[in-house]
Short mmCIF file of C-alpha atoms and ligand atoms in Angstrom, two decimals:
data_model
loop_
_atom_site.label_atom_id
_atom_site.label_comp_id
_atom_site.label_asym_id
_atom_site.label_seq_id
_atom_site.Cartn_x
_atom_site.Cartn_y
_atom_site.Cartn_z
CA ILE Z 1459 84.38 -47.21 16.14
CA ILE Z 1460 82.65 -45.51 13.22
CA PRO Z 1461 80.31 -42.95 14.77
CA MET Z 1462 76.77 -42.94 13.38
CA ALA Z 1463 77.31 -39.25 12.69
CA GLU Z 1464 79.67 -40.29 9.94
CA LEU Z 1465 76.66 -41.61 8.09
CA ASN Z 1466 75.30 -38.11 7.93
CA THR Z 1467 77.17 -36.95 4.86
CA LYS Z 1468 74.87 -36.72 1.86
CA GLU Z 1469 76.72 -39.40 -0.07
CA LYS Z 1470 76.54 -41.93 2.76
CA ARG Z 1471 72.91 -41.26 3.51
CA LEU Z 1472 72.08 -41.92 -0.13
CA LEU Z 1473 74.21 -45.08 -0.14
CA PRO Z 1474 74.98 -46.21 3.43
CA PHE Z 1475 75.55 -49.88 2.60
CA PRO Z 1476 79.37 -49.89 2.34
CA VAL Z 1477 79.48 -48.39 5.85
CA PHE Z 1478 77.17 -51.14 7.15
CA ASN Z 1479 79.36 -53.77 5.46
CA GLN Z 1480 82.36 -52.37 7.28
CA LEU Z 1481 80.57 -52.15 10.64
CA ARG Z 1482 79.41 -55.76 10.35
CA GLN Z 1483 83.06 -56.82 10.02
CA THR Z 1484 84.62 -54.51 12.60
CA THR Z 1485 81.99 -53.97 15.31
CA PRO Z 1486 78.97 -56.23 14.70
CA VAL Z 1487 77.68 -55.34 18.18
CA ARG Z 1488 78.63 -52.07 19.83
CA TYR Z 1489 77.53 -49.47 22.34
CA ASP Z 1490 77.27 -45.93 20.98
CA GLU Z 1491 77.94 -43.52 23.85
CA SER Z 1492 76.67 -40.49 21.98
CA ARG Z 1493 73.22 -41.98 21.36
CA GLY Z 1494 73.15 -44.11 24.51
CA CYS Z 1495 72.15 -47.34 22.76
CA TRP Z 1496 73.45 -50.60 21.33
CA ASP Z 1497 73.74 -51.09 17.57
CA VAL Z 1498 73.52 -54.59 16.11
CA PHE Z 1499 74.52 -55.26 12.49
CA ARG Z 1500 74.55 -59.02 11.77
CA TYR Z 1501 71.58 -60.95 10.39
CA GLU Z 1502 71.82 -63.81 12.87
CA ASP Z 1503 71.87 -61.50 15.92
CA ILE Z 1504 69.03 -59.33 14.61
CA HIS Z 1505 66.92 -62.37 13.79
CA ARG Z 1506 67.41 -63.60 17.33
CA ILE Z 1507 66.44 -60.22 18.83
CA LEU Z 1508 63.24 -59.92 16.76
CA LYS Z 1509 62.31 -63.54 17.54
CA ASP Z 1510 62.49 -63.03 21.29
CA PRO Z 1511 59.97 -60.44 22.52
CA VAL Z 1512 60.35 -61.67 26.10
CA THR Z 1513 63.97 -60.54 26.29
CA PHE Z 1514 63.66 -57.69 23.80
CA SER Z 1515 60.57 -55.64 24.51
CA SER Z 1516 58.83 -53.30 22.08
CA LYS Z 1517 57.71 -51.05 24.94
CA ARG Z 1518 60.17 -48.31 24.27
CA GLY Z 1519 59.68 -44.86 25.74
CA LEU Z 1520 58.27 -43.28 22.61
CA ALA Z 1521 58.14 -39.53 22.62
CA VAL Z 1522 54.49 -39.04 21.80
CA LYS Z 1523 52.46 -38.98 25.02
CA ASP Z 1524 51.34 -42.26 26.49
CA ARG Z 1525 49.46 -43.56 23.52
CA GLU Z 1526 50.06 -47.25 23.17
CA THR Z 1527 49.69 -49.13 19.91
CA ILE Z 1528 50.39 -52.74 18.92
CA LEU Z 1529 53.77 -51.59 17.64
CA THR Z 1530 54.86 -50.70 21.17
CA MET Z 1531 53.03 -53.45 23.08
CA ASP Z 1532 54.25 -56.82 24.33
CA PRO Z 1533 52.22 -60.01 24.81
CA PRO Z 1534 49.65 -60.76 26.09
CA ARG Z 1535 47.96 -57.47 25.09
CA HIS Z 1536 49.80 -57.42 21.75
CA THR Z 1537 48.57 -60.91 20.92
CA GLN Z 1538 44.94 -59.99 21.63
CA LEU Z 1539 44.90 -56.76 19.69
CA ARG Z 1540 46.97 -58.07 16.82
CA GLY Z 1541 44.57 -61.00 16.48
CA LEU Z 1542 41.73 -58.56 16.21
CA VAL Z 1543 43.23 -56.22 13.64
CA ASN Z 1544 44.50 -59.20 11.63
CA LYS Z 1545 40.85 -59.95 10.99
CA ALA Z 1546 40.41 -56.49 9.55
CA PHE Z 1547 43.45 -56.94 7.33
CA THR Z 1548 42.67 -60.30 5.77
CA PRO Z 1549 44.05 -61.17 2.31
CA LYS Z 1550 40.47 -60.82 1.01
CA VAL Z 1551 40.09 -57.25 2.35
CA ILE Z 1552 43.42 -56.30 0.79
CA SER Z 1553 42.92 -58.01 -2.57
CA ASP Z 1554 39.52 -56.31 -2.86
CA LEU Z 1555 41.45 -53.03 -2.96
CA ALA Z 1556 43.29 -53.97 -6.17
CA SER Z 1557 40.91 -52.28 -8.57
CA ARG Z 1558 40.89 -49.07 -6.48
CA ILE Z 1559 44.70 -49.05 -6.35
CA SER Z 1560 44.75 -49.55 -10.10
CA SER Z 1561 42.37 -46.75 -10.90
CA ILE Z 1562 44.03 -44.28 -8.51
CA THR Z 1563 47.44 -45.12 -10.03
CA ASP Z 1564 46.02 -44.55 -13.51
CA GLU Z 1565 44.45 -41.23 -12.46
CA LEU Z 1566 47.72 -40.02 -10.94
CA LEU Z 1567 49.62 -40.97 -14.10
CA ASP Z 1568 46.97 -39.38 -16.37
CA ASP Z 1569 47.78 -36.08 -14.68
CA VAL Z 1570 51.48 -36.19 -15.61
CA GLN Z 1571 51.75 -38.20 -18.81
CA ILE Z 1572 51.46 -35.24 -21.16
CA LYS Z 1573 54.57 -33.65 -19.60
CA GLU Z 1574 56.61 -36.85 -20.11
CA THR Z 1575 58.33 -36.06 -16.83
CA MET Z 1576 57.25 -36.44 -13.21
CA ASP Z 1577 58.46 -36.40 -9.65
CA ILE Z 1578 57.86 -40.00 -8.61
CA VAL Z 1579 57.64 -38.95 -4.96
CA SER Z 1580 55.11 -36.12 -5.02
CA ASP Z 1581 53.17 -37.17 -8.14
CA LEU Z 1582 52.71 -40.85 -7.31
CA ALA Z 1583 54.48 -42.42 -4.34
CA VAL Z 1584 53.13 -39.96 -1.74
CA PRO Z 1585 49.48 -39.64 -2.78
CA LEU Z 1586 48.74 -43.32 -3.52
CA PRO Z 1587 49.36 -44.80 -0.03
CA VAL Z 1588 47.70 -41.85 1.73
CA ILE Z 1589 44.60 -42.20 -0.43
CA MET Z 1590 44.49 -45.96 0.12
CA ILE Z 1591 44.81 -45.81 3.90
CA ALA Z 1592 42.31 -42.98 4.08
CA GLU Z 1593 39.83 -45.05 2.01
CA LEU Z 1594 40.47 -48.16 4.06
CA LEU Z 1595 39.76 -46.30 7.27
CA GLY Z 1596 36.72 -44.62 5.78
CA VAL Z 1597 37.92 -41.05 5.70
CA PRO Z 1598 36.26 -38.75 3.18
CA PRO Z 1599 38.49 -37.93 0.16
CA GLU Z 1600 38.33 -34.18 0.79
CA ASP Z 1601 40.35 -34.67 3.99
CA ARG Z 1602 43.30 -36.35 2.29
CA ASN Z 1603 45.61 -33.36 2.39
CA LEU Z 1604 45.07 -32.92 6.11
CA PHE Z 1605 46.08 -36.53 6.45
CA LYS Z 1606 49.24 -36.12 4.52
CA GLU Z 1607 50.33 -33.20 6.72
CA TRP Z 1608 49.65 -35.09 9.94
CA SER Z 1609 51.32 -38.29 8.84
CA ASP Z 1610 54.41 -36.37 7.68
CA ILE Z 1611 54.80 -34.82 11.11
CA LEU Z 1612 54.33 -38.17 12.87
CA VAL Z 1613 57.31 -39.77 11.11
CA LYS Z 1614 59.55 -36.70 10.99
CA GLY Z 1615 62.96 -36.86 12.71
CA PRO Z 1616 64.66 -33.78 14.19
CA ASP Z 1617 66.51 -31.55 11.71
CA GLN Z 1618 69.52 -31.39 13.98
CA ASN Z 1619 70.88 -33.50 16.77
CA THR Z 1620 70.25 -30.88 19.50
CA ASP Z 1621 67.97 -30.81 22.54
CA GLU Z 1622 66.15 -27.84 21.05
CA ALA Z 1623 65.42 -29.69 17.81
CA PHE Z 1624 64.19 -32.73 19.78
CA LYS Z 1625 61.92 -30.60 21.95
CA GLN Z 1626 60.47 -28.88 18.94
CA ILE Z 1627 59.77 -32.13 17.12
CA ILE Z 1628 58.10 -33.63 20.20
CA ALA Z 1629 55.87 -30.55 20.50
CA GLU Z 1630 54.93 -30.77 16.81
CA LYS Z 1631 54.15 -34.47 17.12
CA GLU Z 1632 51.98 -33.93 20.16
CA GLN Z 1633 50.02 -31.27 18.38
CA ALA Z 1634 49.54 -33.39 15.25
CA THR Z 1635 48.48 -36.35 17.41
CA ASP Z 1636 45.94 -34.20 19.26
CA GLU Z 1637 44.50 -32.91 15.99
CA LEU Z 1638 44.30 -36.39 14.51
CA SER Z 1639 42.68 -37.72 17.67
CA ASP Z 1640 39.97 -35.07 17.55
CA TYR Z 1641 39.48 -35.80 13.90
CA PHE Z 1642 39.13 -39.57 14.37
CA ALA Z 1643 36.91 -39.10 17.39
CA ARG Z 1644 34.45 -37.25 15.15
CA ILE Z 1645 34.57 -39.95 12.46
CA ALA Z 1646 34.14 -42.68 15.08
CA GLU Z 1647 31.15 -40.85 16.51
CA GLN Z 1648 29.49 -40.84 13.09
CA ARG Z 1649 30.28 -44.52 12.43
CA ARG Z 1650 28.91 -45.56 15.80
CA VAL Z 1651 25.54 -44.18 14.78
CA GLU Z 1652 25.76 -45.26 11.18
CA PRO Z 1653 28.32 -48.03 10.52
CA LYS Z 1654 29.79 -48.38 7.04
CA GLU Z 1655 31.97 -50.95 5.29
CA ASP Z 1656 35.18 -49.40 6.55
CA LEU Z 1657 37.92 -50.25 9.03
CA ILE Z 1658 36.80 -47.77 11.68
CA SER Z 1659 33.29 -49.29 11.70
CA LEU Z 1660 34.82 -52.75 11.94
CA LEU Z 1661 37.05 -51.76 14.85
CA LEU Z 1662 34.10 -50.18 16.65
CA GLN Z 1663 32.20 -53.47 16.48
CA ALA Z 1664 35.15 -55.74 17.28
CA GLU Z 1665 35.56 -57.42 20.65
CA VAL Z 1666 38.54 -58.86 22.51
CA GLU Z 1667 37.44 -61.51 25.00
CA GLY Z 1668 33.97 -60.05 25.14
CA GLU Z 1669 35.19 -56.48 25.52
CA LYS Z 1670 35.03 -53.75 22.96
CA LEU Z 1671 38.09 -51.69 22.16
CA SER Z 1672 38.33 -48.40 23.98
CA ASP Z 1673 38.08 -45.18 21.97
CA LYS Z 1674 41.70 -44.55 22.82
CA GLU Z 1675 42.70 -47.89 21.31
CA ILE Z 1676 40.77 -47.29 18.11
CA LEU Z 1677 42.29 -43.84 17.71
CA GLY Z 1678 45.73 -45.20 18.46
CA PHE Z 1679 45.35 -47.89 15.84
CA SER Z 1680 44.09 -45.47 13.16
CA ILE Z 1681 47.00 -43.16 13.84
CA LEU Z 1682 49.42 -46.08 13.73
CA LEU Z 1683 48.22 -47.06 10.27
CA LEU Z 1684 48.87 -43.56 9.01
CA ALA Z 1685 52.26 -43.31 10.63
CA ALA Z 1686 53.42 -46.83 9.77
CA GLY Z 1687 51.88 -47.21 6.34
CA ASN Z 1688 52.40 -44.03 4.43
CA GLU Z 1689 56.01 -43.00 4.28
CA THR Z 1690 57.18 -46.60 4.19
CA THR Z 1691 55.12 -47.43 1.10
CA THR Z 1692 56.11 -44.12 -0.49
CA ASN Z 1693 59.73 -45.16 -0.10
CA LEU Z 1694 59.14 -48.66 -1.43
CA ILE Z 1695 57.63 -47.19 -4.61
CA THR Z 1696 60.34 -44.54 -5.00
CA ASN Z 1697 63.17 -46.96 -4.25
CA ALA Z 1698 61.74 -49.42 -6.78
CA VAL Z 1699 61.62 -46.74 -9.49
CA ARG Z 1700 65.11 -45.63 -8.48
CA ARG Z 1701 66.27 -49.18 -9.10
CA LEU Z 1702 64.53 -49.26 -12.50
CA THR Z 1703 66.37 -46.11 -13.57
CA GLU Z 1704 69.68 -47.55 -12.41
CA ASP Z 1705 69.27 -50.51 -14.74
CA ILE Z 1706 67.51 -49.82 -18.02
CA THR Z 1707 67.66 -53.45 -19.18
CA LEU Z 1708 65.72 -54.40 -16.04
CA GLN Z 1709 62.82 -52.26 -17.27
CA GLN Z 1710 62.51 -54.24 -20.46
CA GLN Z 1711 62.99 -57.52 -18.65
CA LEU Z 1712 60.12 -56.75 -16.27
CA ARG Z 1713 57.91 -55.45 -19.09
CA ASP Z 1714 58.49 -58.67 -21.05
CA SER Z 1715 58.05 -60.89 -18.00
CA PRO Z 1716 55.70 -59.19 -15.51
CA GLU Z 1717 55.66 -62.38 -13.44
CA LEU Z 1718 59.11 -61.25 -12.23
CA ILE Z 1719 57.64 -58.14 -10.56
CA PRO Z 1720 56.82 -59.67 -7.12
CA GLY Z 1721 60.39 -61.03 -6.84
CA PHE Z 1722 61.76 -57.69 -8.06
CA LEU Z 1723 59.88 -55.89 -5.27
CA GLU Z 1724 61.21 -58.28 -2.63
CA GLU Z 1725 64.72 -57.60 -3.88
CA VAL Z 1726 64.08 -53.83 -3.78
CA LEU Z 1727 62.93 -54.29 -0.17
CA ARG Z 1728 66.14 -56.14 0.65
CA PHE Z 1729 68.44 -53.86 -1.32
CA TYR Z 1730 66.92 -50.46 -0.45
CA PRO Z 1731 64.85 -51.08 2.71
CA PRO Z 1732 62.34 -48.29 3.50
CA ILE Z 1733 62.98 -48.83 7.23
CA GLN Z 1734 66.65 -49.22 8.09
CA ALA Z 1735 66.45 -50.11 11.77
CA ILE Z 1736 64.08 -51.51 14.42
CA GLY Z 1737 64.29 -50.62 18.12
CA ARG Z 1738 63.85 -52.80 21.22
CA VAL Z 1739 64.64 -52.58 24.95
CA ALA Z 1740 66.33 -55.38 26.93
CA THR Z 1741 64.06 -56.68 29.72
CA GLN Z 1742 66.93 -58.53 31.40
CA ASP Z 1743 70.71 -58.81 31.13
CA VAL Z 1744 71.52 -60.65 27.92
CA GLU Z 1745 74.64 -61.45 25.91
CA ILE Z 1746 74.94 -60.80 22.22
CA GLY Z 1747 78.26 -61.87 20.78
CA ASP Z 1748 80.86 -61.02 23.40
CA PHE Z 1749 78.85 -58.16 24.88
CA LEU Z 1750 76.60 -57.91 27.87
CA ILE Z 1751 73.53 -55.81 27.28
CA THR Z 1752 72.03 -54.83 30.61
CA LYS Z 1753 68.37 -54.66 31.57
CA GLY Z 1754 66.72 -51.46 30.36
CA GLN Z 1755 69.22 -50.67 27.60
CA GLN Z 1756 68.03 -49.78 24.10
CA VAL Z 1757 69.00 -52.04 21.22
CA VAL Z 1758 68.87 -50.88 17.60
CA SER Z 1759 68.76 -53.67 14.99
CA TRP Z 1760 70.04 -52.44 11.63
CA VAL Z 1761 68.00 -54.46 9.12
CA ALA Z 1762 69.61 -52.47 6.29
CA SER Z 1763 72.84 -54.17 7.33
CA ALA Z 1764 71.30 -57.62 7.99
CA ASN Z 1765 69.87 -57.58 4.46
CA ARG Z 1766 73.42 -57.32 3.08
CA ASP Z 1767 74.96 -59.91 5.38
CA GLU Z 1768 77.16 -62.26 3.36
CA ALA Z 1769 76.58 -64.99 5.94
CA LYS Z 1770 72.91 -65.04 4.91
CA PHE Z 1771 72.77 -63.85 1.28
CA ALA Z 1772 74.94 -64.97 -1.60
CA ASP Z 1773 76.50 -62.02 -3.40
CA PRO Z 1774 74.57 -59.56 -1.20
CA ASP Z 1775 75.62 -56.34 -2.93
CA THR Z 1776 74.30 -57.57 -6.27
CA PHE Z 1777 70.68 -56.90 -7.16
CA ILE Z 1778 69.26 -60.25 -8.30
CA VAL Z 1779 65.76 -59.82 -9.65
CA ASP Z 1780 64.71 -63.42 -9.00
CA ARG Z 1781 66.72 -64.02 -5.82
CA LYS Z 1782 65.53 -67.16 -4.01
CA PRO Z 1783 65.29 -67.51 -1.11
CA ASN Z 1784 65.04 -63.87 -0.10
CA ALA Z 1785 64.48 -63.78 3.66
CA HIS Z 1786 65.07 -60.04 4.04
CA LEU Z 1787 64.04 -58.39 7.30
CA SER Z 1788 62.55 -55.22 5.83
CA PHE Z 1789 59.07 -55.97 7.20
CA GLY Z 1790 60.54 -57.08 10.52
CA PHE Z 1791 60.22 -60.63 11.86
CA GLY Z 1792 58.18 -62.49 14.46
CA ILE Z 1793 55.13 -61.25 16.30
CA HIS Z 1794 55.45 -57.64 15.10
CA PHE Z 1795 55.91 -58.59 11.43
CA CYS Z 1796 54.43 -55.75 9.39
CA LEU Z 1797 50.64 -55.90 9.38
CA GLY Z 1798 50.49 -53.82 6.21
CA ALA Z 1799 52.93 -55.94 4.17
CA PRO Z 1800 50.22 -57.39 1.89
CA LEU Z 1801 48.90 -53.89 1.16
CA ALA Z 1802 52.38 -52.44 0.53
CA ARG Z 1803 53.23 -55.36 -1.76
CA LEU Z 1804 49.98 -55.01 -3.69
CA GLU Z 1805 50.46 -51.26 -4.15
CA GLY Z 1806 54.05 -51.83 -5.28
CA GLN Z 1807 52.98 -54.54 -7.69
CA ILE Z 1808 50.20 -52.49 -9.31
CA VAL Z 1809 52.36 -49.36 -9.56
CA MET Z 1810 55.16 -51.28 -11.30
CA GLU Z 1811 52.80 -53.05 -13.71
CA THR Z 1812 51.06 -49.80 -14.58
CA LEU Z 1813 54.24 -47.76 -15.01
CA LEU Z 1814 55.82 -50.38 -17.26
CA LYS Z 1815 52.66 -50.83 -19.28
CA ARG Z 1816 52.23 -47.11 -19.91
CA PHE Z 1817 55.78 -45.76 -20.09
CA ARG Z 1818 59.17 -46.74 -21.46
CA ASP Z 1819 62.68 -45.31 -21.03
CA ILE Z 1820 62.02 -44.22 -17.46
CA GLN Z 1821 65.15 -42.25 -16.58
CA PHE Z 1822 66.37 -40.17 -13.69
CA VAL Z 1823 66.61 -36.54 -14.79
CA THR Z 1824 70.31 -35.91 -14.29
CA GLY Z 1825 71.10 -32.79 -12.36
CA SER Z 1826 67.74 -32.83 -10.57
CA GLU Z 1827 67.90 -32.91 -6.81
CA MET Z 1828 68.06 -36.07 -4.72
CA THR Z 1829 67.84 -35.17 -1.03
CA TYR Z 1830 67.67 -37.90 1.57
CA ILE Z 1831 64.96 -38.02 4.21
CA GLN Z 1832 66.17 -36.66 7.56
CA SER Z 1833 65.09 -39.50 9.83
CA PRO Z 1834 68.05 -41.88 10.26
CA PHE Z 1835 65.69 -44.86 10.43
CA VAL Z 1836 64.10 -44.21 7.06
CA TYR Z 1837 65.77 -44.93 3.74
CA GLY Z 1838 64.41 -42.82 0.93
CA VAL Z 1839 64.64 -39.57 -0.97
CA LYS Z 1840 62.43 -36.50 -0.85
CA GLN Z 1841 62.12 -36.12 -4.60
CA TYR Z 1842 62.98 -38.24 -7.60
CA LYS Z 1843 62.45 -36.67 -10.98
CA VAL Z 1844 62.14 -38.98 -13.98
CA SER Z 1845 61.51 -38.57 -17.69
CA PHE Z 1846 59.75 -41.18 -19.81
CA ALA Z 1847 58.17 -41.83 -23.17
CA ARG Z 1848 54.59 -42.94 -23.53
CA LEU Z 1849 53.95 -46.40 -24.89
C1 HEM I 2174 55.15 -53.11 11.57
C2 HEM I 2174 57.92 -51.99 7.75
C3 HEM I 2174 53.96 -50.76 5.21
C4 HEM I 2174 51.34 -51.14 9.25
C5 HEM I 2174 56.22 -52.96 10.74
C6 HEM I 2174 57.59 -53.35 11.06
C7 HEM I 2174 58.36 -53.00 10.00
C8 HEM I 2174 57.49 -52.43 8.98
C9 HEM I 2174 59.87 -53.17 9.87
C10 HEM I 2174 58.04 -54.04 12.35
C11 HEM I 2174 58.36 -53.06 13.44
C12 HEM I 2174 58.87 -53.73 14.71
O1 HEM I 2174 59.13 -54.93 14.75
O2 HEM I 2174 59.01 -53.00 15.71
C13 HEM I 2174 57.07 -51.59 6.73
C14 HEM I 2174 57.50 -51.34 5.37
C15 HEM I 2174 56.39 -51.00 4.64
C16 HEM I 2174 55.26 -51.04 5.56
C17 HEM I 2174 58.95 -51.45 4.86
C18 HEM I 2174 56.24 -50.64 3.19
C19 HEM I 2174 57.01 -51.09 2.25
C20 HEM I 2174 52.91 -50.77 6.07
C21 HEM I 2174 51.53 -50.45 5.73
C22 HEM I 2174 50.81 -50.52 6.88
C23 HEM I 2174 51.71 -50.92 7.94
C24 HEM I 2174 51.04 -50.10 4.33
C25 HEM I 2174 49.34 -50.29 7.13
C26 HEM I 2174 48.44 -50.10 6.28
C27 HEM I 2174 52.15 -51.71 10.21
C28 HEM I 2174 51.70 -52.01 11.54
C29 HEM I 2174 52.79 -52.56 12.23
C30 HEM I 2174 53.90 -52.60 11.28
C31 HEM I 2174 50.30 -51.77 12.10
C32 HEM I 2174 52.84 -53.04 13.68
C33 HEM I 2174 52.62 -54.52 13.77
C34 HEM I 2174 52.81 -55.05 15.18
O3 HEM I 2174 53.41 -54.38 16.01
O4 HEM I 2174 52.31 -56.17 15.44
N1 HEM I 2174 56.20 -52.42 9.45
N2 HEM I 2174 55.73 -51.39 6.81
N3 HEM I 2174 52.97 -51.06 7.42
N4 HEM I 2174 53.47 -52.08 10.07
FE1 HEM I 2174 54.57 -51.83 8.41
#
């Protein structure tokens, strides 16, 4: 058995895929004693798990207090709330954001273009999603930095695998959640009196079967958007630029044929997935492969492995810009399929178009640092320095 700890060397965290390929062959389903959970590596098994919320519940004992969000709910409550927030996330609402995404991207690039070098992460990929979610929710721009700090803490994993580190991270998360809750409570109070055209106002007016959402539910949902939408989109943007720098001819190909960009982004999602794994809990005894998973046990589905499964994808370790079909699992599958996928795709699309329109020869600055993000479920780097020439 390859222990998960083996993945903790810098090299493997930056490129874990050969390890996943090996695990899929040797132990496609296995129980990891040290973490006390099952790991599942094959596409077919993971697809089945995500498709079956009755057997594989999303109600996992998350560390942060008892705040429930759609991410950790099962039907029927999940169905009701998801239906409601779907209405707030319609394709129209999202596509209306395109011109804002465009102008914010341009502003962020204006700030760095003179230097002909930038850190993709801190100069572009971090601020853009935070600004967009803050605007969507209706948070004033001057509070953006507060937001960034809170959302960072919410997705942070422990620095070390010790009880102390876990306790500390839980305490930090509770504090950040309390601060965010107070903050949103104040905004909600204002919007109740004076509604605006923002998501918080919409949620305040929305009803499920004749009942309004509770304050707790609205806060929970706002916090979920921050936690689920920021770092993931940051990593999509950074991983996409990383891919561009790994293949210079791809840059020209996409510049010449921008209609390839949506397919390119899907392939980035498959190849370098921002979220590597999705957790569930078995609600009853169930067999996967030759193994019996018993009621109450945790199951971790490694989508980063499923996306490279040769039984599903032809030539899976090759990056194919116009791969079709491309049924990657990076946004999940089934009833919990990522609510923010249209927004993340739109941001990715506009960032790529703008970068390629404005800059050429985008290259990784060799020798600059590339540190992976601590959380084992996230795939991304903390900084990614590139140089470029202006077009
Ligand atoms: C759910 C990935 C961006 C909001 C999910 C899930 C995944 C995912 C894998 C399913 C989790 C599960 O089944 O347990 C990603 C990736 C993103 C991204 C890779 C960027 C590339 C966003 C954005 C938002 C968002 C921008 C919000 C603005 C949500 C929400 C859920 C979710 C609310 C829960 C849906 C539910 O439980 O019904 N995301 N996400 N995500 N995502 Fe995203």
